[in-house]
Amino acid sequence: MAPRRRLKNQGNKPSFLRKSMNSLSISNSRPAACFEIFNAQKAGLLTVFMQILTMLLEVGVYFIMESKGYFVSNEIFRMIILPVATVYIGGAIIATFGILTKKRLLITIHTTITMTLMLLTDILAVSIILLMAIGKRSTYLNELPGHFVNERKFYSVLGPFWMYLGAISLHITVAVNMAFLQPLNEFSSSVQVSG
């Protein structure tokens, strides 16, 4: 049997591995957790863009559902959704300036806004689950959802667990925002290390 030929780079790490190993050092060009192909600044900017796009999508879905008659108290929902969307998008714009100017405080403001909204969203989701758990034991709580949403429409689309699916959607929204915060926190860390 003939001996195997030794390859030119055998024993050395491939160039793409060497590059990624070098990028693990702490520097401004360090890749962020969710966007490994970008440096921290580009990942932060992409994250902020995705946050704005996601909020605009959520507001758009709300208005479509409102026009189809899914909500009974449109004024109440608008008083909540529009200010929340404005604060969230405003925070994302502030974070954009923070990323471009490398000012950690501006990113921290947006992170605080996002975490506060995440907390409120989770409280709402848990409240919906508790409302479902109590169910028909309390007449007032049993009739409460009907003051805000058209239960029949939601039931016809999502079935008997429509409230539970709404709570899951709120938890998913929180999880998505947790993923959005990762690149921003990574960028804040890189600014702190370099500053």
Steps between C-alpha positions, in 0.01 A plus 500: 500500500636840400548762772242776506608837375517773754282797414654842482314647803463180700532575869424868452156640564311605187499874434130541579556340843802718569296808414213401728739410782665840469161673510432351843743744654342803662498788256257727320479261206393210720196320357178516697318189619201505265678628193835322489572621146500869597711701737330634812413839351339357185318236705367772730378710207337197338334413830358850543370491142336163567345634822343791314380270222352254750312772688363645175388149403327452837321836468397409144360165614310677778334741254411214264341308787322815616354555153376139498316554829715294738512777760198652673673788682704649217562828685651323801729287285612801297576692821731215599651378174588831335689652798680168563600479132612864502714455812647172368584642156627823658727295724627309198580827322683622812694171502591554134660832589669330795647234273618749239654736757611215730318649798413223741240708687275529193508123451428448870193726474360282222589182686317630808193592294499158334543312828218701661268420210607135520409493870159657433437256214585203721274632777219528245565143379496362855181697571333341197605155619365572851179631345465173312585294808231668708260462209136459584551514877455876490223652288680834471830346389319267261334799328808726510657398164171575323536868594822526297495239222245321284524156660301328225737619228808390692332169586411435134859559389704356789261261671422462869853586614513838330585682824783259572634546145487877555706459817749281312526769231584755768768269644644453150513878460703519821733223377557681170588817688742304719673387181502860375669619819793260466680683215431836665648378828798361310556836333469679836763265642735567210456876544569467874815291437638736237398819684 
